[in-house]
Amino acid sequence: MRILKYLFDFYIQSSLHVALAVYALIRITFLKLNISYDESVAYFGFFGTIVGYNFIKYDELARIKKIKLTKTFKAIIVLSFISAIAAFYYFLELKTKTKLIGFGTLLLTILYTLPFFPHKSNMRNWSGLKIYLVAIAWVGVTVLLPVLNAEFDFSILVILKCIQRFILVFVLMLIFEIIDLQFDDLKLHTIPQKLGVKQTKRWSYLLTFIFFVLDFFKPNITNQQLLITFLVGLILITFTFFANSKRTKYYTSFWVESVPFIWLVFLLIFS
């Protein structure tokens, strides 16, 4: 039992779960836009997320707090190194204009983690900016990368998909901020810190409603697709409703981040 818990914790801490969530959203983009599956885009998103998230999570700890090199941390370093090689390989397989988006996401990750100016804090500590940066990065990787690499027409459908994806990630991040309210520095000025939990949840419900309504503006939308989007929205509302600072870390790091998997499963089953 202890071994299973260790493996599960490693799965979460090493960013494998969040990387699979990114992979699921890329697959969803392929399915929703009828784009042929592209291994280079999907795996670049997967391995790049492992590298990016582990860099964000552990760089400052390693540089400033000098954490001990435990077996788990060493394993995460090895996984990140292998993932970096794999991400670079699949990066080379991308088309030139797609590489620009991939490079832009990498640059955003670096600036998010390292100080932008000497003697200044990094972008992660800029008041209220974190949630928007994360949502924009996820839109770039999970929507723009597949669209550009497939040379798909940048139509109203793609624009709606970008807005919808931004809202999805934004709402998921709001849940994270509610859960982390008791730990976040007040200088971060997160949305729950500024608006309070109740008001933040009201905004989440409104954004989730918009997330669903956007489907009605898509050409040739089917009742089946509307139902799937409605179910995903219902799941978002449920997670938001039950979010509070007393929840365990697994509430967000596993269950909330599983929403993309659930969405993908719905599409695979009902499509």
mmCIF file with all atom_site columns, C-alpha atoms in Angstrom, residues 57-233:
data_model
loop_
_atom_site.group_PDB
_atom_site.id
_atom_site.type_symbol
_atom_site.label_atom_id
_atom_site.label_alt_id
_atom_site.label_comp_id
_atom_site.label_asym_id
_atom_site.label_entity_id
_atom_site.label_seq_id
_atom_site.pdbx_PDB_ins_code
_atom_site.Cartn_x
_atom_site.Cartn_y
_atom_site.Cartn_z
_atom_site.occupancy
_atom_site.B_iso_or_equiv
_atom_site.pdbx_formal_charge
_atom_site.auth_seq_id
_atom_site.auth_comp_id
_atom_site.auth_asym_id
_atom_site.auth_atom_id
_atom_site.pdbx_PDB_model_num
ATOM 1   C CA . LYS A 1 57  ? 7.884   24.010 -9.430  1.00 0.00 ? 57  LYS A CA 1
ATOM 2   C CA . TYR A 1 58  ? 11.427  23.049 -8.466  1.00 0.00 ? 58  TYR A CA 1
ATOM 3   C CA . ASP A 1 59  ? 13.799  25.650 -9.905  1.00 0.00 ? 59  ASP A CA 1
ATOM 4   C CA . GLU A 1 60  ? 13.266  28.234 -7.157  1.00 0.00 ? 60  GLU A CA 1
ATOM 5   C CA . LEU A 1 61  ? 13.366  25.531 -4.476  1.00 0.00 ? 61  LEU A CA 1
ATOM 6   C CA . ALA A 1 62  ? 16.660  24.203 -5.817  1.00 0.00 ? 62  ALA A CA 1
ATOM 7   C CA . ARG A 1 63  ? 18.272  27.632 -6.271  1.00 0.00 ? 63  ARG A CA 1
ATOM 8   C CA . ILE A 1 64  ? 17.079  29.475 -3.176  1.00 0.00 ? 64  ILE A CA 1
ATOM 9   C CA . LYS A 1 65  ? 15.897  26.962 -0.589  1.00 0.00 ? 65  LYS A CA 1
ATOM 10  C CA . LYS A 1 66  ? 18.527  24.362 -1.474  1.00 0.00 ? 66  LYS A CA 1
ATOM 11  C CA . ILE A 1 67  ? 16.260  21.339 -1.036  1.00 0.00 ? 67  ILE A CA 1
ATOM 12  C CA . LYS A 1 68  ? 17.848  17.974 -0.369  1.00 0.00 ? 68  LYS A CA 1
ATOM 13  C CA . LEU A 1 69  ? 18.352  15.595 -3.274  1.00 0.00 ? 69  LEU A CA 1
ATOM 14  C CA . THR A 1 70  ? 16.001  12.853 -2.128  1.00 0.00 ? 70  THR A CA 1
ATOM 15  C CA . LYS A 1 71  ? 15.370  9.761  -4.235  1.00 0.00 ? 71  LYS A CA 1
ATOM 16  C CA . THR A 1 72  ? 12.073  11.244 -5.408  1.00 0.00 ? 72  THR A CA 1
ATOM 17  C CA . PHE A 1 73  ? 13.670  14.541 -6.403  1.00 0.00 ? 73  PHE A CA 1
ATOM 18  C CA . LYS A 1 74  ? 16.481  12.723 -8.224  1.00 0.00 ? 74  LYS A CA 1
ATOM 19  C CA . ALA A 1 75  ? 13.902  10.636 -10.097 1.00 0.00 ? 75  ALA A CA 1
ATOM 20  C CA . ILE A 1 76  ? 12.038  13.824 -11.081 1.00 0.00 ? 76  ILE A CA 1
ATOM 21  C CA . ILE A 1 77  ? 15.298  15.327 -12.371 1.00 0.00 ? 77  ILE A CA 1
ATOM 22  C CA . VAL A 1 78  ? 15.990  12.216 -14.470 1.00 0.00 ? 78  VAL A CA 1
ATOM 23  C CA . LEU A 1 79  ? 12.416  12.205 -15.823 1.00 0.00 ? 79  LEU A CA 1
ATOM 24  C CA . SER A 1 80  ? 12.664  15.915 -16.656 1.00 0.00 ? 80  SER A CA 1
ATOM 25  C CA . PHE A 1 81  ? 16.003  15.402 -18.434 1.00 0.00 ? 81  PHE A CA 1
ATOM 26  C CA . ILE A 1 82  ? 14.615  12.546 -20.554 1.00 0.00 ? 82  ILE A CA 1
ATOM 27  C CA . SER A 1 83  ? 11.482  14.588 -21.254 1.00 0.00 ? 83  SER A CA 1
ATOM 28  C CA . ALA A 1 84  ? 13.605  17.562 -22.337 1.00 0.00 ? 84  ALA A CA 1
ATOM 29  C CA . ILE A 1 85  ? 15.383  15.387 -24.915 1.00 0.00 ? 85  ILE A CA 1
ATOM 30  C CA . ALA A 1 86  ? 12.058  13.989 -26.142 1.00 0.00 ? 86  ALA A CA 1
ATOM 31  C CA . ALA A 1 87  ? 10.466  17.467 -26.276 1.00 0.00 ? 87  ALA A CA 1
ATOM 32  C CA . PHE A 1 88  ? 13.409  18.788 -28.301 1.00 0.00 ? 88  PHE A CA 1
ATOM 33  C CA . TYR A 1 89  ? 13.146  15.859 -30.719 1.00 0.00 ? 89  TYR A CA 1
ATOM 34  C CA . TYR A 1 90  ? 9.443   16.451 -31.344 1.00 0.00 ? 90  TYR A CA 1
ATOM 35  C CA . PHE A 1 91  ? 10.047  20.207 -31.482 1.00 0.00 ? 91  PHE A CA 1
ATOM 36  C CA . LEU A 1 92  ? 12.311  19.635 -34.491 1.00 0.00 ? 92  LEU A CA 1
ATOM 37  C CA . GLU A 1 93  ? 9.475   17.687 -36.157 1.00 0.00 ? 93  GLU A CA 1
ATOM 38  C CA . LEU A 1 94  ? 7.132   20.697 -35.970 1.00 0.00 ? 94  LEU A CA 1
ATOM 39  C CA . LYS A 1 95  ? 6.607   23.131 -38.823 1.00 0.00 ? 95  LYS A CA 1
ATOM 40  C CA . THR A 1 96  ? 8.410   26.462 -38.625 1.00 0.00 ? 96  THR A CA 1
ATOM 41  C CA . LYS A 1 97  ? 5.430   28.620 -37.649 1.00 0.00 ? 97  LYS A CA 1
ATOM 42  C CA . THR A 1 98  ? 4.418   26.053 -35.029 1.00 0.00 ? 98  THR A CA 1
ATOM 43  C CA . LYS A 1 99  ? 7.912   26.184 -33.579 1.00 0.00 ? 99  LYS A CA 1
ATOM 44  C CA . LEU A 1 100 ? 7.416   29.910 -32.963 1.00 0.00 ? 100 LEU A CA 1
ATOM 45  C CA . ILE A 1 101 ? 4.429   29.178 -30.701 1.00 0.00 ? 101 ILE A CA 1
ATOM 46  C CA . GLY A 1 102 ? 6.385   26.425 -28.956 1.00 0.00 ? 102 GLY A CA 1
ATOM 47  C CA . PHE A 1 103 ? 9.359   28.746 -28.460 1.00 0.00 ? 103 PHE A CA 1
ATOM 48  C CA . GLY A 1 104 ? 7.054   31.501 -27.210 1.00 0.00 ? 104 GLY A CA 1
ATOM 49  C CA . THR A 1 105 ? 5.588   29.143 -24.614 1.00 0.00 ? 105 THR A CA 1
ATOM 50  C CA . LEU A 1 106 ? 9.103   28.162 -23.514 1.00 0.00 ? 106 LEU A CA 1
ATOM 51  C CA . LEU A 1 107 ? 10.074  31.833 -23.190 1.00 0.00 ? 107 LEU A CA 1
ATOM 52  C CA . LEU A 1 108 ? 6.940   32.514 -21.142 1.00 0.00 ? 108 LEU A CA 1
ATOM 53  C CA . THR A 1 109 ? 7.867   29.622 -18.829 1.00 0.00 ? 109 THR A CA 1
ATOM 54  C CA . ILE A 1 110 ? 11.387  30.972 -18.331 1.00 0.00 ? 110 ILE A CA 1
ATOM 55  C CA . LEU A 1 111 ? 10.191  34.518 -17.646 1.00 0.00 ? 111 LEU A CA 1
ATOM 56  C CA . TYR A 1 112 ? 7.508   33.147 -15.340 1.00 0.00 ? 112 TYR A CA 1
ATOM 57  C CA . THR A 1 113 ? 10.145  31.429 -13.225 1.00 0.00 ? 113 THR A CA 1
ATOM 58  C CA . LEU A 1 114 ? 13.292  33.560 -13.441 1.00 0.00 ? 114 LEU A CA 1
ATOM 59  C CA . PRO A 1 115 ? 13.515  37.276 -12.567 1.00 0.00 ? 115 PRO A CA 1
ATOM 60  C CA . PHE A 1 116 ? 12.718  39.451 -15.600 1.00 0.00 ? 116 PHE A CA 1
ATOM 61  C CA . PHE A 1 117 ? 14.912  42.303 -14.386 1.00 0.00 ? 117 PHE A CA 1
ATOM 62  C CA . PRO A 1 118 ? 17.844  42.248 -11.937 1.00 0.00 ? 118 PRO A CA 1
ATOM 63  C CA . HIS A 1 119 ? 16.753  42.549 -8.305  1.00 0.00 ? 119 HIS A CA 1
ATOM 64  C CA . LYS A 1 120 ? 13.090  42.165 -9.325  1.00 0.00 ? 120 LYS A CA 1
ATOM 65  C CA . SER A 1 121 ? 10.677  39.291 -8.690  1.00 0.00 ? 121 SER A CA 1
ATOM 66  C CA . ASN A 1 122 ? 9.718   36.864 -11.442 1.00 0.00 ? 122 ASN A CA 1
ATOM 67  C CA . MET A 1 123 ? 6.414   37.057 -13.318 1.00 0.00 ? 123 MET A CA 1
ATOM 68  C CA . ARG A 1 124 ? 4.944   34.361 -11.061 1.00 0.00 ? 124 ARG A CA 1
ATOM 69  C CA . ASN A 1 125 ? 4.981   36.891 -8.207  1.00 0.00 ? 125 ASN A CA 1
ATOM 70  C CA . TRP A 1 126 ? 3.498   39.772 -10.169 1.00 0.00 ? 126 TRP A CA 1
ATOM 71  C CA . SER A 1 127 ? 0.157   40.653 -8.593  1.00 0.00 ? 127 SER A CA 1
ATOM 72  C CA . GLY A 1 128 ? -2.745  38.719 -10.096 1.00 0.00 ? 128 GLY A CA 1
ATOM 73  C CA . LEU A 1 129 ? -0.852  37.762 -13.264 1.00 0.00 ? 129 LEU A CA 1
ATOM 74  C CA . LYS A 1 130 ? -0.277  34.051 -12.736 1.00 0.00 ? 130 LYS A CA 1
ATOM 75  C CA . ILE A 1 131 ? -3.753  32.808 -13.641 1.00 0.00 ? 131 ILE A CA 1
ATOM 76  C CA . TYR A 1 132 ? -3.785  34.688 -16.967 1.00 0.00 ? 132 TYR A CA 1
ATOM 77  C CA . LEU A 1 133 ? -0.297  33.508 -17.961 1.00 0.00 ? 133 LEU A CA 1
ATOM 78  C CA . VAL A 1 134 ? -1.166  29.876 -17.312 1.00 0.00 ? 134 VAL A CA 1
ATOM 79  C CA . ALA A 1 135 ? -4.429  30.104 -19.283 1.00 0.00 ? 135 ALA A CA 1
ATOM 80  C CA . ILE A 1 136 ? -2.707  31.802 -22.255 1.00 0.00 ? 136 ILE A CA 1
ATOM 81  C CA . ALA A 1 137 ? 0.089   29.204 -22.270 1.00 0.00 ? 137 ALA A CA 1
ATOM 82  C CA . TRP A 1 138 ? -2.419  26.338 -22.255 1.00 0.00 ? 138 TRP A CA 1
ATOM 83  C CA . VAL A 1 139 ? -4.364  27.902 -25.141 1.00 0.00 ? 139 VAL A CA 1
ATOM 84  C CA . GLY A 1 140 ? -1.136  28.219 -27.109 1.00 0.00 ? 140 GLY A CA 1
ATOM 85  C CA . VAL A 1 141 ? -0.065  24.613 -26.553 1.00 0.00 ? 141 VAL A CA 1
ATOM 86  C CA . THR A 1 142 ? -3.439  22.831 -26.731 1.00 0.00 ? 142 THR A CA 1
ATOM 87  C CA . VAL A 1 143 ? -5.168  24.838 -29.480 1.00 0.00 ? 143 VAL A CA 1
ATOM 88  C CA . LEU A 1 144 ? -2.762  26.952 -31.526 1.00 0.00 ? 144 LEU A CA 1
ATOM 89  C CA . LEU A 1 145 ? -0.048  24.288 -31.864 1.00 0.00 ? 145 LEU A CA 1
ATOM 90  C CA . PRO A 1 146 ? -2.385  21.646 -33.383 1.00 0.00 ? 146 PRO A CA 1
ATOM 91  C CA . VAL A 1 147 ? -4.113  24.239 -35.589 1.00 0.00 ? 147 VAL A CA 1
ATOM 92  C CA . LEU A 1 148 ? -0.936  25.798 -36.986 1.00 0.00 ? 148 LEU A CA 1
ATOM 93  C CA . ASN A 1 149 ? 0.900   22.522 -37.536 1.00 0.00 ? 149 ASN A CA 1
ATOM 94  C CA . ALA A 1 150 ? -2.096  21.125 -39.440 1.00 0.00 ? 150 ALA A CA 1
ATOM 95  C CA . GLU A 1 151 ? -2.320  24.385 -41.453 1.00 0.00 ? 151 GLU A CA 1
ATOM 96  C CA . PHE A 1 152 ? -5.969  24.562 -40.432 1.00 0.00 ? 152 PHE A CA 1
ATOM 97  C CA . ASP A 1 153 ? -7.822  27.708 -41.498 1.00 0.00 ? 153 ASP A CA 1
ATOM 98  C CA . PHE A 1 154 ? -7.878  30.265 -38.685 1.00 0.00 ? 154 PHE A CA 1
ATOM 99  C CA . SER A 1 155 ? -11.660 30.644 -38.735 1.00 0.00 ? 155 SER A CA 1
ATOM 100 C CA . ILE A 1 156 ? -14.264 31.794 -36.206 1.00 0.00 ? 156 ILE A CA 1
ATOM 101 C CA . LEU A 1 157 ? -14.369 28.175 -35.023 1.00 0.00 ? 157 LEU A CA 1
ATOM 102 C CA . VAL A 1 158 ? -10.722 28.350 -33.941 1.00 0.00 ? 158 VAL A CA 1
ATOM 103 C CA . ILE A 1 159 ? -11.259 31.700 -32.225 1.00 0.00 ? 159 ILE A CA 1
ATOM 104 C CA . LEU A 1 160 ? -14.222 30.298 -30.289 1.00 0.00 ? 160 LEU A CA 1
ATOM 105 C CA . LYS A 1 161 ? -12.144 27.248 -29.387 1.00 0.00 ? 161 LYS A CA 1
ATOM 106 C CA . CYS A 1 162 ? -9.354  29.512 -28.028 1.00 0.00 ? 162 CYS A CA 1
ATOM 107 C CA . ILE A 1 163 ? -11.814 31.510 -25.912 1.00 0.00 ? 163 ILE A CA 1
ATOM 108 C CA . GLN A 1 164 ? -13.484 28.353 -24.649 1.00 0.00 ? 164 GLN A CA 1
ATOM 109 C CA . ARG A 1 165 ? -10.151 26.753 -23.758 1.00 0.00 ? 165 ARG A CA 1
ATOM 110 C CA . PHE A 1 166 ? -9.016  29.924 -21.986 1.00 0.00 ? 166 PHE A CA 1
ATOM 111 C CA . ILE A 1 167 ? -12.199 29.910 -19.892 1.00 0.00 ? 167 ILE A CA 1
ATOM 112 C CA . LEU A 1 168 ? -11.792 26.209 -19.043 1.00 0.00 ? 168 LEU A CA 1
ATOM 113 C CA . VAL A 1 169 ? -8.238  26.654 -17.759 1.00 0.00 ? 169 VAL A CA 1
ATOM 114 C CA . PHE A 1 170 ? -9.136  29.933 -16.037 1.00 0.00 ? 170 PHE A CA 1
ATOM 115 C CA . VAL A 1 171 ? -11.975 28.278 -14.094 1.00 0.00 ? 171 VAL A CA 1
ATOM 116 C CA . LEU A 1 172 ? -9.741  25.339 -13.157 1.00 0.00 ? 172 LEU A CA 1
ATOM 117 C CA . MET A 1 173 ? -7.114  27.791 -11.916 1.00 0.00 ? 173 MET A CA 1
ATOM 118 C CA . LEU A 1 174 ? -9.724  29.630 -9.848  1.00 0.00 ? 174 LEU A CA 1
ATOM 119 C CA . ILE A 1 175 ? -10.408 26.349 -8.055  1.00 0.00 ? 175 ILE A CA 1
ATOM 120 C CA . PHE A 1 176 ? -6.676  26.023 -7.370  1.00 0.00 ? 176 PHE A CA 1
ATOM 121 C CA . GLU A 1 177 ? -6.576  29.563 -5.987  1.00 0.00 ? 177 GLU A CA 1
ATOM 122 C CA . ILE A 1 178 ? -9.537  28.879 -3.689  1.00 0.00 ? 178 ILE A CA 1
ATOM 123 C CA . ILE A 1 179 ? -7.874  25.738 -2.332  1.00 0.00 ? 179 ILE A CA 1
ATOM 124 C CA . ASP A 1 180 ? -4.508  27.535 -1.891  1.00 0.00 ? 180 ASP A CA 1
ATOM 125 C CA . LEU A 1 181 ? -6.049  30.617 -0.269  1.00 0.00 ? 181 LEU A CA 1
ATOM 126 C CA . GLN A 1 182 ? -4.647  29.760 3.156   1.00 0.00 ? 182 GLN A CA 1
ATOM 127 C CA . PHE A 1 183 ? -1.102  29.326 1.784   1.00 0.00 ? 183 PHE A CA 1
ATOM 128 C CA . ASP A 1 184 ? -0.791  32.094 -0.842  1.00 0.00 ? 184 ASP A CA 1
ATOM 129 C CA . ASP A 1 185 ? 1.144   35.224 0.041   1.00 0.00 ? 185 ASP A CA 1
ATOM 130 C CA . LEU A 1 186 ? -1.207  38.210 0.294   1.00 0.00 ? 186 LEU A CA 1
ATOM 131 C CA . LYS A 1 187 ? 1.118   40.092 -2.071  1.00 0.00 ? 187 LYS A CA 1
ATOM 132 C CA . LEU A 1 188 ? 0.048   37.793 -4.908  1.00 0.00 ? 188 LEU A CA 1
ATOM 133 C CA . HIS A 1 189 ? -3.411  39.431 -4.971  1.00 0.00 ? 189 HIS A CA 1
ATOM 134 C CA . THR A 1 190 ? -5.123  36.318 -6.305  1.00 0.00 ? 190 THR A CA 1
ATOM 135 C CA . ILE A 1 191 ? -8.758  36.613 -7.335  1.00 0.00 ? 191 ILE A CA 1
ATOM 136 C CA . PRO A 1 192 ? -10.105 34.875 -4.173  1.00 0.00 ? 192 PRO A CA 1
ATOM 137 C CA . GLN A 1 193 ? -7.943  37.204 -2.065  1.00 0.00 ? 193 GLN A CA 1
ATOM 138 C CA . LYS A 1 194 ? -9.412  40.259 -3.780  1.00 0.00 ? 194 LYS A CA 1
ATOM 139 C CA . LEU A 1 195 ? -13.030 39.155 -4.242  1.00 0.00 ? 195 LEU A CA 1
ATOM 140 C CA . GLY A 1 196 ? -13.512 36.530 -1.569  1.00 0.00 ? 196 GLY A CA 1
ATOM 141 C CA . VAL A 1 197 ? -14.431 32.882 -2.084  1.00 0.00 ? 197 VAL A CA 1
ATOM 142 C CA . LYS A 1 198 ? -18.178 33.376 -2.623  1.00 0.00 ? 198 LYS A CA 1
ATOM 143 C CA . GLN A 1 199 ? -17.743 36.087 -5.251  1.00 0.00 ? 199 GLN A CA 1
ATOM 144 C CA . THR A 1 200 ? -14.983 34.081 -6.975  1.00 0.00 ? 200 THR A CA 1
ATOM 145 C CA . LYS A 1 201 ? -17.312 31.099 -7.215  1.00 0.00 ? 201 LYS A CA 1
ATOM 146 C CA . ARG A 1 202 ? -20.067 33.295 -8.704  1.00 0.00 ? 202 ARG A CA 1
ATOM 147 C CA . TRP A 1 203 ? -17.638 34.428 -11.402 1.00 0.00 ? 203 TRP A CA 1
ATOM 148 C CA . SER A 1 204 ? -16.657 30.797 -12.015 1.00 0.00 ? 204 SER A CA 1
ATOM 149 C CA . TYR A 1 205 ? -20.305 29.837 -12.514 1.00 0.00 ? 205 TYR A CA 1
ATOM 150 C CA . LEU A 1 206 ? -20.778 32.734 -14.966 1.00 0.00 ? 206 LEU A CA 1
ATOM 151 C CA . LEU A 1 207 ? -17.635 31.816 -16.910 1.00 0.00 ? 207 LEU A CA 1
ATOM 152 C CA . THR A 1 208 ? -18.714 28.172 -17.033 1.00 0.00 ? 208 THR A CA 1
ATOM 153 C CA . PHE A 1 209 ? -22.086 29.271 -18.431 1.00 0.00 ? 209 PHE A CA 1
ATOM 154 C CA . ILE A 1 210 ? -20.261 31.277 -21.138 1.00 0.00 ? 210 ILE A CA 1
ATOM 155 C CA . PHE A 1 211 ? -18.061 28.225 -21.787 1.00 0.00 ? 211 PHE A CA 1
ATOM 156 C CA . PHE A 1 212 ? -21.222 26.254 -22.593 1.00 0.00 ? 212 PHE A CA 1
ATOM 157 C CA . VAL A 1 213 ? -23.037 29.008 -24.530 1.00 0.00 ? 213 VAL A CA 1
ATOM 158 C CA . LEU A 1 214 ? -20.071 29.494 -26.885 1.00 0.00 ? 214 LEU A CA 1
ATOM 159 C CA . ASP A 1 215 ? -20.880 26.110 -28.423 1.00 0.00 ? 215 ASP A CA 1
ATOM 160 C CA . PHE A 1 216 ? -24.097 27.564 -29.866 1.00 0.00 ? 216 PHE A CA 1
ATOM 161 C CA . PHE A 1 217 ? -22.052 29.951 -32.017 1.00 0.00 ? 217 PHE A CA 1
ATOM 162 C CA . LYS A 1 218 ? -20.076 27.148 -33.643 1.00 0.00 ? 218 LYS A CA 1
ATOM 163 C CA . PRO A 1 219 ? -21.193 26.150 -37.146 1.00 0.00 ? 219 PRO A CA 1
ATOM 164 C CA . ASN A 1 220 ? -22.768 22.712 -37.572 1.00 0.00 ? 220 ASN A CA 1
ATOM 165 C CA . ILE A 1 221 ? -22.838 22.014 -33.842 1.00 0.00 ? 221 ILE A CA 1
ATOM 166 C CA . THR A 1 222 ? -24.703 18.826 -32.936 1.00 0.00 ? 222 THR A CA 1
ATOM 167 C CA . ASN A 1 223 ? -26.915 18.034 -29.941 1.00 0.00 ? 223 ASN A CA 1
ATOM 168 C CA . GLN A 1 224 ? -24.405 15.368 -28.962 1.00 0.00 ? 224 GLN A CA 1
ATOM 169 C CA . GLN A 1 225 ? -21.582 17.916 -28.833 1.00 0.00 ? 225 GLN A CA 1
ATOM 170 C CA . LEU A 1 226 ? -23.743 20.320 -26.844 1.00 0.00 ? 226 LEU A CA 1
ATOM 171 C CA . LEU A 1 227 ? -24.524 17.571 -24.349 1.00 0.00 ? 227 LEU A CA 1
ATOM 172 C CA . ILE A 1 228 ? -20.824 16.781 -23.870 1.00 0.00 ? 228 ILE A CA 1
ATOM 173 C CA . THR A 1 229 ? -19.969 20.448 -23.306 1.00 0.00 ? 229 THR A CA 1
ATOM 174 C CA . PHE A 1 230 ? -22.879 20.735 -20.864 1.00 0.00 ? 230 PHE A CA 1
ATOM 175 C CA . LEU A 1 231 ? -21.596 17.720 -18.889 1.00 0.00 ? 231 LEU A CA 1
ATOM 176 C CA . VAL A 1 232 ? -18.077 19.178 -18.746 1.00 0.00 ? 232 VAL A CA 1
ATOM 177 C CA . GLY A 1 233 ? -19.547 22.480 -17.556 1.00 0.00 ? 233 GLY A CA 1
#
